[in-house]
Short mmCIF file of C-alpha atoms and ligand atoms in Angstrom, two decimals:
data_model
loop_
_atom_site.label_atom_id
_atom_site.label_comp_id
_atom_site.label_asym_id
_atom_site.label_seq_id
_atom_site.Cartn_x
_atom_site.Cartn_y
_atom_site.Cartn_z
CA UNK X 1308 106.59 349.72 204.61
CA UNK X 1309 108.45 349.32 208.11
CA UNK X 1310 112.14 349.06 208.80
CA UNK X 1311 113.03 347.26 212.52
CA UNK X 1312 116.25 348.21 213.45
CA UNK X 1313 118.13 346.86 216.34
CA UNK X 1314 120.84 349.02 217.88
CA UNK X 1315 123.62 348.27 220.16
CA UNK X 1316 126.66 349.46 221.87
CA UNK X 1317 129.69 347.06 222.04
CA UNK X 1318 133.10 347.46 223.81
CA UNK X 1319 134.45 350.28 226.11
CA UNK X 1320 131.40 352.91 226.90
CA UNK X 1321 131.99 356.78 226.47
CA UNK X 1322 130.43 359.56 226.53
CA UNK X 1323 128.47 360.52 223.15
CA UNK X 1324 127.09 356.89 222.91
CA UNK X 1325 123.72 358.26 224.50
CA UNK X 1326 123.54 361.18 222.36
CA UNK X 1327 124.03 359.10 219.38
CA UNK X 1328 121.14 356.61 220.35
CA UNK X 1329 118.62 360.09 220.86
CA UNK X 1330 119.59 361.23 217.89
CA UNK X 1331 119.38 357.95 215.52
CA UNK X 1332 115.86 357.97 217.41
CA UNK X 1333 114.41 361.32 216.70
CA UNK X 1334 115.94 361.12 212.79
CA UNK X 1335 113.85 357.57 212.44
CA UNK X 1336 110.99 358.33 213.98
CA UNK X 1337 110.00 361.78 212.26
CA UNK X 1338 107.08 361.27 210.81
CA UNK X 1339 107.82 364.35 208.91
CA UNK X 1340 110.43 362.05 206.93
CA UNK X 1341 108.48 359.26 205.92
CA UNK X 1342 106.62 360.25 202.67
CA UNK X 1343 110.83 361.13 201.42
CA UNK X 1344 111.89 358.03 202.89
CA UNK X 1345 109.24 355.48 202.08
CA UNK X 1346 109.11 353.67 205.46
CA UNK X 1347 108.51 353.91 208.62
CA UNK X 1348 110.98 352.65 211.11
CA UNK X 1349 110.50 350.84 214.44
CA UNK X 1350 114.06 350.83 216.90
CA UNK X 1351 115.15 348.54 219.19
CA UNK X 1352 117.72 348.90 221.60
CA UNK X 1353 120.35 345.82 221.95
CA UNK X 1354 121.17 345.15 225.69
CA UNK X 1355 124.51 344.81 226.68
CA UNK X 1356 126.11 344.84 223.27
CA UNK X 1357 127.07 341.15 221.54
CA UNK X 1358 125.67 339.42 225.03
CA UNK X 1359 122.17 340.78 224.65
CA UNK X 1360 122.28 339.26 220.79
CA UNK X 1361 123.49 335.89 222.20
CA UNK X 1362 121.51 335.45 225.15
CA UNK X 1363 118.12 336.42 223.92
CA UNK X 1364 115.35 334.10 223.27
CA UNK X 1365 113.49 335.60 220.97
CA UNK X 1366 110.30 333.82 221.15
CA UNK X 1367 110.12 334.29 225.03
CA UNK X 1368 108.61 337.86 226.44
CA UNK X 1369 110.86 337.72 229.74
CA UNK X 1370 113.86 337.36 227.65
CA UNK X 1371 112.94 340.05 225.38
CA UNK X 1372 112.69 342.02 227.50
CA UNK X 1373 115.73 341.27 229.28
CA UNK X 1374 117.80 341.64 226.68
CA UNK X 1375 116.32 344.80 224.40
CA UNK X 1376 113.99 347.92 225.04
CA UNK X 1377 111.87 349.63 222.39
CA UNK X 1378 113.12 352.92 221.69
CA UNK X 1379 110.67 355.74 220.76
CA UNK X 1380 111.29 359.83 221.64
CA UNK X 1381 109.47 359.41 225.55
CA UNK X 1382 112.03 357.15 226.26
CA UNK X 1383 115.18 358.60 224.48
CA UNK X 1384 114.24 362.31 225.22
CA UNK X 1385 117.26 362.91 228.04
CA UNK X 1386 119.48 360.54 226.49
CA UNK X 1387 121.89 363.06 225.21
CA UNK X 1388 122.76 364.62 227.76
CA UNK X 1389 124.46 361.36 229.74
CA UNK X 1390 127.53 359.86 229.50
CA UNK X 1391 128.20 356.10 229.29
CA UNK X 1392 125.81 354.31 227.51
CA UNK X 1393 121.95 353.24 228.52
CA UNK X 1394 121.98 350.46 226.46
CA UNK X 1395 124.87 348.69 228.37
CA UNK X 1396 127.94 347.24 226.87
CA UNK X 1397 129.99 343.89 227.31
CA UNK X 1398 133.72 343.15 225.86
CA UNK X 1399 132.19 339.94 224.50
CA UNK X 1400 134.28 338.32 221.31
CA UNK X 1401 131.30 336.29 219.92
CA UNK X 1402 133.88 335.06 216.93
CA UNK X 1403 136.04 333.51 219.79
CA UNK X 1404 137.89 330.76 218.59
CA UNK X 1405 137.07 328.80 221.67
CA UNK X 1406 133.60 329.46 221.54
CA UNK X 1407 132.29 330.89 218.31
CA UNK X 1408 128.55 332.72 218.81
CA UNK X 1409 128.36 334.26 215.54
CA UNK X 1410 125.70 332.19 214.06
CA UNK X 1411 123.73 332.61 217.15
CA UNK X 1412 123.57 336.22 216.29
CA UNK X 1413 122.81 335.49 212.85
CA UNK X 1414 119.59 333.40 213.84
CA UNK X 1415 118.17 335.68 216.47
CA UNK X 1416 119.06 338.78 214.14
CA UNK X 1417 116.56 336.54 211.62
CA UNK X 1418 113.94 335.74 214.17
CA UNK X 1419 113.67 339.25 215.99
CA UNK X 1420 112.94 340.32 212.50
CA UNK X 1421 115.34 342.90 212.29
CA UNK X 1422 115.99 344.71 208.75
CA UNK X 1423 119.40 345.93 209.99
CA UNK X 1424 121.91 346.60 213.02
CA UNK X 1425 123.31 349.54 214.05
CA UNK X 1426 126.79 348.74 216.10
CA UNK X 1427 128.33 351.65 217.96
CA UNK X 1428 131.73 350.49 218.51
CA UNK X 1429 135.61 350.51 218.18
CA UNK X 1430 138.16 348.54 216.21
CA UNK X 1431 137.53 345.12 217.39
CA UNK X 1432 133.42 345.66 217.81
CA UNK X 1433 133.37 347.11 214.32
CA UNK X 1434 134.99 343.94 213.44
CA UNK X 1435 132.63 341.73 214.71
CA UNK X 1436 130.16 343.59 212.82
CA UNK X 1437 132.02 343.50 209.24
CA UNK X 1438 132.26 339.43 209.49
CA UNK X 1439 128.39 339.50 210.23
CA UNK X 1440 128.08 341.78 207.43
CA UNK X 1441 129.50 339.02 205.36
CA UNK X 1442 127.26 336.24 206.85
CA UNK X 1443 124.80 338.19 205.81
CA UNK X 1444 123.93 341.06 208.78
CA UNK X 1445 122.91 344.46 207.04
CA UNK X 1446 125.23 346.18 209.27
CA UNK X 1447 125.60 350.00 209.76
CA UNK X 1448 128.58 351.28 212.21
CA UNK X 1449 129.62 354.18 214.38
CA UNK X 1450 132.87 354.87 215.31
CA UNK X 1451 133.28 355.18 219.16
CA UNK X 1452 136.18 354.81 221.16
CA UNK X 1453 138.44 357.34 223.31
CA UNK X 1454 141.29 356.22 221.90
CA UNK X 1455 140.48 357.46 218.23
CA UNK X 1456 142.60 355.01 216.59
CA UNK X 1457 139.68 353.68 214.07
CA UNK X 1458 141.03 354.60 210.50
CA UNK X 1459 138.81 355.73 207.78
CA UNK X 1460 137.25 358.81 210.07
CA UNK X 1461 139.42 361.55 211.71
CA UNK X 1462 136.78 361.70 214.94
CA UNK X 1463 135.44 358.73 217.26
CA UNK X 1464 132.80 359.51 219.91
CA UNK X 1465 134.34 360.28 223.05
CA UNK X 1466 137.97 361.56 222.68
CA UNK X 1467 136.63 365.33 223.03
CA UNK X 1468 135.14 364.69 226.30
CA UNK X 1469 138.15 362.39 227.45
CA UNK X 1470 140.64 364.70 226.60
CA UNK X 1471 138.36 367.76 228.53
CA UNK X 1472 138.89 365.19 231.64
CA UNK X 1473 142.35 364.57 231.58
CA UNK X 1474 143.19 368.53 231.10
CA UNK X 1475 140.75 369.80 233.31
CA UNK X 1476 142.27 366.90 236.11
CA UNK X 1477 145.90 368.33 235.22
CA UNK X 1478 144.82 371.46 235.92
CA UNK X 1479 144.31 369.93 238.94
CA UNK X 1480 147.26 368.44 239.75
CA UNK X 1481 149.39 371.25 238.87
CA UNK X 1482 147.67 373.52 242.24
CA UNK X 1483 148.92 370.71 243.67
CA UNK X 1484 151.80 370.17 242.49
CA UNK X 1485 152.82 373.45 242.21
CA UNK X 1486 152.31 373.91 246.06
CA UNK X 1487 154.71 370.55 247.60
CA UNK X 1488 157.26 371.34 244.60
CA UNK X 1489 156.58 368.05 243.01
CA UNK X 1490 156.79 365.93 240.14
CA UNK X 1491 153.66 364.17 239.14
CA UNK X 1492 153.20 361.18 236.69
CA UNK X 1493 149.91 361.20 235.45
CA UNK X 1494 148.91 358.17 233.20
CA UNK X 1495 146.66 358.13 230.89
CA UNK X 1496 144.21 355.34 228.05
CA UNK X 1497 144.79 355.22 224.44
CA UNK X 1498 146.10 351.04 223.96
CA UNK X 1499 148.23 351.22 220.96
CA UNK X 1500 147.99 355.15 220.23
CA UNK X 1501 149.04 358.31 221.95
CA UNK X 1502 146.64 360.58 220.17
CA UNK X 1503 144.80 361.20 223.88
CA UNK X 1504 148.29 362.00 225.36
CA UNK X 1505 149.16 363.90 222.89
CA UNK X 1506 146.05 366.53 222.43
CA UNK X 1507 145.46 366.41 226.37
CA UNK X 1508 149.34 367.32 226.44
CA UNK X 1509 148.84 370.04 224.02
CA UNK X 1510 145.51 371.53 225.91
CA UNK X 1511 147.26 371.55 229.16
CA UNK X 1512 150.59 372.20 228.06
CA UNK X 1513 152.28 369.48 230.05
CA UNK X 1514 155.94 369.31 229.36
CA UNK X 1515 156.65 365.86 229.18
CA UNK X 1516 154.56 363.69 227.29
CA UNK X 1517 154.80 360.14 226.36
CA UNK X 1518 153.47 358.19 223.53
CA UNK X 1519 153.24 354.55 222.45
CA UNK X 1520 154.48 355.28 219.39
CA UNK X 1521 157.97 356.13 220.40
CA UNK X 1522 159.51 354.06 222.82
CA UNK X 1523 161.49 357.07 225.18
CA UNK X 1524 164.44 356.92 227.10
CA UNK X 1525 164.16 356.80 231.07
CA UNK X 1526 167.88 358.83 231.75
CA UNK X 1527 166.29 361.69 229.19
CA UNK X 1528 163.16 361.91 230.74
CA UNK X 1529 165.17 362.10 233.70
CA UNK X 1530 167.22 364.83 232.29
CA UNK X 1531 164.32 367.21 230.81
CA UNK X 1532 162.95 367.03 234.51
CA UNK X 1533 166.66 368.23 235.71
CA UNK X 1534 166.50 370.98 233.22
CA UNK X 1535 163.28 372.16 234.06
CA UNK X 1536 164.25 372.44 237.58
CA UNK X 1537 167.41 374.18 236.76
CA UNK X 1538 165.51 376.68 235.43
CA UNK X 1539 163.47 377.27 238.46
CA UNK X 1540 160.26 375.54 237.43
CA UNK X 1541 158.73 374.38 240.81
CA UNK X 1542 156.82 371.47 239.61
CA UNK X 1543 156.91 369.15 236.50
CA UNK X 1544 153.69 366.91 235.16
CA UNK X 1545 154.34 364.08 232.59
CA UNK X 1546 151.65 362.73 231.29
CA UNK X 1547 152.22 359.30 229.78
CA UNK X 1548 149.94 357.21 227.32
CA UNK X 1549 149.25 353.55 228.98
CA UNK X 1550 151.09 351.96 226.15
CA UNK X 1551 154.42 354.09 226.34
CA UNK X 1552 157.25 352.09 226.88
CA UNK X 1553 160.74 352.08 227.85
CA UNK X 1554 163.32 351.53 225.00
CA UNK X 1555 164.30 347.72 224.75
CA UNK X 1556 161.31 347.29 226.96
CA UNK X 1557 157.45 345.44 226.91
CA UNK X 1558 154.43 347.33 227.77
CA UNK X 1559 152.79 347.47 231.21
CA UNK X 1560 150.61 345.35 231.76
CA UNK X 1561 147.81 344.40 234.29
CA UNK X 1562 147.58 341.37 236.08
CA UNK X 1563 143.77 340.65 234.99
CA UNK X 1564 144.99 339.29 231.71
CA UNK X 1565 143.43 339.76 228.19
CA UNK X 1566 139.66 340.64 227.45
CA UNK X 1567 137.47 339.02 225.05
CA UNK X 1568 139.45 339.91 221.94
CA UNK X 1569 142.96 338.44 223.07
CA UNK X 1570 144.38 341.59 223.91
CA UNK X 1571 146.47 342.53 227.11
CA UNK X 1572 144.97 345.34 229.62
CA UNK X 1573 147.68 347.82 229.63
CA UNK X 1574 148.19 350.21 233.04
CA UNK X 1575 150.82 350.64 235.31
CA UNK X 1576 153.60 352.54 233.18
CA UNK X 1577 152.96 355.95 235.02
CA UNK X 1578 153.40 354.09 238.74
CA UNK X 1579 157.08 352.56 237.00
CA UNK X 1580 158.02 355.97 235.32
CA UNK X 1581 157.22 357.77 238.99
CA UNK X 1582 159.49 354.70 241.10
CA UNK X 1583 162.24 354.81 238.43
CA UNK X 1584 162.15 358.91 239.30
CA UNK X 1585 162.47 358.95 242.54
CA UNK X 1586 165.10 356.42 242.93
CA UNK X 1587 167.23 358.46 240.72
CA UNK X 1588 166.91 361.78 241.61
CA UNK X 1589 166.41 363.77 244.82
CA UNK X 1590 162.76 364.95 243.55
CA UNK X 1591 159.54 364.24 244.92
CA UNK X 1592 157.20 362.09 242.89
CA UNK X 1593 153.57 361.11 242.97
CA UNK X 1594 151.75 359.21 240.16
CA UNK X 1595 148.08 359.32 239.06
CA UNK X 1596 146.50 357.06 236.68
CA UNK X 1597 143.24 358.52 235.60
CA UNK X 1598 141.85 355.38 234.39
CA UNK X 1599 137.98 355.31 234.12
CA UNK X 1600 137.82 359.00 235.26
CA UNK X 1601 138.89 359.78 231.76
CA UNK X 1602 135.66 357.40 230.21
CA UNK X 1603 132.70 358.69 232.47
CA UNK X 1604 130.97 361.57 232.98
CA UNK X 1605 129.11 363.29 230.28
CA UNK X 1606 129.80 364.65 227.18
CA UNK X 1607 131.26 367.94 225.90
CA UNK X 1608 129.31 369.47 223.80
CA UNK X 1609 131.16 368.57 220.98
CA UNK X 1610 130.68 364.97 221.54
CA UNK X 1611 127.04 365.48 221.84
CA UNK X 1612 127.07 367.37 218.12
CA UNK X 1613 128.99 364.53 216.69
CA UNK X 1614 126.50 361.91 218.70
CA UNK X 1615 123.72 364.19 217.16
CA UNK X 1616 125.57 363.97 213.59
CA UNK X 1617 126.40 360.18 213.28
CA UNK X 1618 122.92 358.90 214.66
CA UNK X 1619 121.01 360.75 212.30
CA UNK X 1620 123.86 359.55 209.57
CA UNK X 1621 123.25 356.11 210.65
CA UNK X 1622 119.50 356.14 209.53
CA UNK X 1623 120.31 357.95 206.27
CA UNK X 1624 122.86 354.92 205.25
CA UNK X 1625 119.48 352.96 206.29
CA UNK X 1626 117.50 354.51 203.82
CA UNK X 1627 119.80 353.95 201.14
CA UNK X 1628 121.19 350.53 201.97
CA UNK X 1629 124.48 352.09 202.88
CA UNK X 1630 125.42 348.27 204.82
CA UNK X 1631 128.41 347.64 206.02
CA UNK X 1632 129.79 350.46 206.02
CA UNK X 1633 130.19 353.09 209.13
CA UNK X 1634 129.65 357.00 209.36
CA UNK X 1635 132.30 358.62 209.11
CA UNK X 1636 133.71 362.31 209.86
CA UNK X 1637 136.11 363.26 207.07
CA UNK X 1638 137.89 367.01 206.92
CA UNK X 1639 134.69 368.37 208.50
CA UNK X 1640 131.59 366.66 206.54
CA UNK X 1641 130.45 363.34 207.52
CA UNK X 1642 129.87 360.78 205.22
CA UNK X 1643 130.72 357.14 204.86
CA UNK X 1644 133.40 354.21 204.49
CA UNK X 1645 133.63 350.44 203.79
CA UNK X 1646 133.88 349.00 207.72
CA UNK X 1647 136.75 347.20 205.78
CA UNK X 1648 138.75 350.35 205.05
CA UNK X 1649 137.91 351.34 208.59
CA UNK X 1650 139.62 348.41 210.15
CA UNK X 1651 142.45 347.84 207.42
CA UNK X 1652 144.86 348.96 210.54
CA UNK X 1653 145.19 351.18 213.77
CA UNK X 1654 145.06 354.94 213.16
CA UNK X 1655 148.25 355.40 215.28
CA UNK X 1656 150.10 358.91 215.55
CA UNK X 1657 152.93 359.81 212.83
CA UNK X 1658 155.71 360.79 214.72
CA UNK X 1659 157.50 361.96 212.13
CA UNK X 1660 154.46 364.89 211.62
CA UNK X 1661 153.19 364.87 214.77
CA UNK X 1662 155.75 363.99 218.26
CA UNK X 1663 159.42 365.80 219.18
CA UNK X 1664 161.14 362.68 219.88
CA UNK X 1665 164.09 364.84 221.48
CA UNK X 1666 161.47 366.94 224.05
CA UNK X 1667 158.88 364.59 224.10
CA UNK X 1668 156.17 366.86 223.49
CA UNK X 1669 154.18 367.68 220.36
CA UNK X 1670 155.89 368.99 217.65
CA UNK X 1671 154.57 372.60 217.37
CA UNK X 1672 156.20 373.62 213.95
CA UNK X 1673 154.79 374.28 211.24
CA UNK X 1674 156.09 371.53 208.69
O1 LIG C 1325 139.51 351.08 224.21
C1 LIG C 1325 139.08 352.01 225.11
C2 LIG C 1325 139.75 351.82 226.42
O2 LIG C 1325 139.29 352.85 227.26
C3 LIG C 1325 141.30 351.80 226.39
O3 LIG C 1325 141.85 353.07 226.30
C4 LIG C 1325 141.63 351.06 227.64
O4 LIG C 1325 142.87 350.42 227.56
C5 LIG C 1325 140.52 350.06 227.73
O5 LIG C 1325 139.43 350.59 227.03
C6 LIG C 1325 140.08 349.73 229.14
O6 LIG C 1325 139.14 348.70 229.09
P1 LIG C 1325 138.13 348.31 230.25
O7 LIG C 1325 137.08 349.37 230.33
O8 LIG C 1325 137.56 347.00 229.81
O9 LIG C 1325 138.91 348.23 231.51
#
């Protein structure tokens, strides 16, 4: 028997996605595994996420190949070291209400003869893939997003490495810093949730750190920064989460509009936060938004395991007709969810547990 399995990467890249991909590779294609599994597989790589699914002609060789790569060990064999992702990526909503592309995917998902599709994704990617689940796509997903705000796993592929970035850039900043006697305003990614704030706060130990999650106060940011001066500190960093707000105010946003899915590109906060500063004290402010800095690269070697882990995961659910549902990483063991529980809502930080709303840090007590 043979299983053809396409593969694809939709949304924001990161690094792990490669890893993942050499990893779902080498776990299908051991020939080791076969008698145990029953089947052989055959993988195909997905170019450019949803686009390559919609623009592909299946019956024509240029436009296979345009728009998907066989995947075998030759070809995969350095994948896992590089960040990004080699399969390409697009933000494309193909349920858009003003042009819906679904059943497009449907038929060439049919006539490329695939048995399922793996979809490395976040929130709204892995949402794409649950509808064609239900039009009848035997979909398999992995969580992946920097942001790791996908409920139903505590890990997404590519916060480790993100969160190495922004420290080891604050590290940085803080020579810096430390040497003009300034305050810096470094702004960070995340959309809705502060959890890569938060953890790069923590690993750099940043004083000031602020989350979407809790909308802060300007005049007490204003007056930690005093305090810390008072006390002889020579230079302050405040990292801030590209969804923070002001109390009573809106989010950020950039002027290129929404993406694919409808929602607003955030950025801009840290360059407000940094203004408002300045104008109200005598300090000395520069701001930094690490943008796609924080996305590239390659991976730690953490995100590398967890690529390793939810690849070979991926084929596993395969075998046993584990659809639509994606890997998940669960109080250390990975195993599985419904996509459906996975994208029931954000997984957004609990202040309550988690944030000092008076210091604006983490809250390092033990509850
Ligand atoms: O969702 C991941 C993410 O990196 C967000 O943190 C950020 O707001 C967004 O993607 C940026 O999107 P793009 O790469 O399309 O500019």
């Amino acid at each position: 028997m043979k299983t053809k399995v396409g593969v694809l990467s939709a949304g924001g890249d990161c690094p792990g996605i490669n890893s993942t991909v050499h990893w779902l590779v080498y776990s299908a294609l051991d020939k080791d595994l076969v008698p145990r599994r029953g089947t052989m597989f055959e993988i195909t790589g997905i170019l450019d996420g949803w686009k390559g699914l919609i623009e592909m002609k299946p019956g024509k060789k240029d436009s296979i190949k345009r728009w998907s790569m066989p995947l075998d060990t030759a070809v995969v064999r350095t994948w896992d070291r590089y960040g990004g992702t080699r399969l390409g990526t697009s933000r494309i909503n193909p349920f858009d209400p003003k042009k819906d592309q679904s059943e497009v995917i449907v038929e060439n998902y049919k006539k490329m003869g695939l048995d399922a599709l793996v979809v490395i994704g976040g929130f709204n990617n892995l949402g794409v893939a649950y509808k064609l689940y239900r039009m009848g796509v035997k979909v398999v997903g992995i969580p992946k997003t920097i942001d790791r705000d996908l409920s139903g796993t505590d890990y997404t592929l590519g916060f480790d490495s993100a969160v190495n970035i922004i420290t080891e850039d604050i590290d940085r900043l803080r020579i810096t810093a430390g040497s003009h006697s300034r305050i810096f305003v470094v702004e960070c990614m995340g959309r809705k949730a502060g959890w890569l704030a938060l953890e790069a706060g923590e690993a750099s130990g940043v004083p000031i750190v602020l989350i979407p999650e809790h909308d802060f106060v300007l005049d007490r940011v204003i007056e930690l920064l005093k305090m810390r001066k008072r006390s002889g500190k020579r230079y302050s960093i405040v990292l801030v989460s590209e969804g923070a707000k002001p109390r009573g105010m809106e989010e950020v946003r950039e002027r290129r509009g929404r993406d694919g899915f409808g929602h607003y590109y955030l950025g801009g906060i840290g360059g407000f936060i940094a203004e408002e500063i300045q104008k109200t004290t005598q300090m000395e402010v520069r701001y930094v938004a690490l943008r796609h800095l924080q996305r590239g690269g390659s991976p730690t070697a953490y995100d590398r395991r967890m690529g390793r882990k939810f690849g070979i995961a991926a084929i596993d659910m395969i075998v046993n007709e584990d659809f639509g549902r994606m890997v998940s990483f669960q109080h250390g063991d990975v195993t599985s969810v419904p996509l459906k529980k996975a994208l029931d809502r954000l997984h957004l930080v609990d202040v309550e547990k988690f944030y000092d709303t008076k210091n604006y840090k983490s809250l390092d007590q033990i509850l």
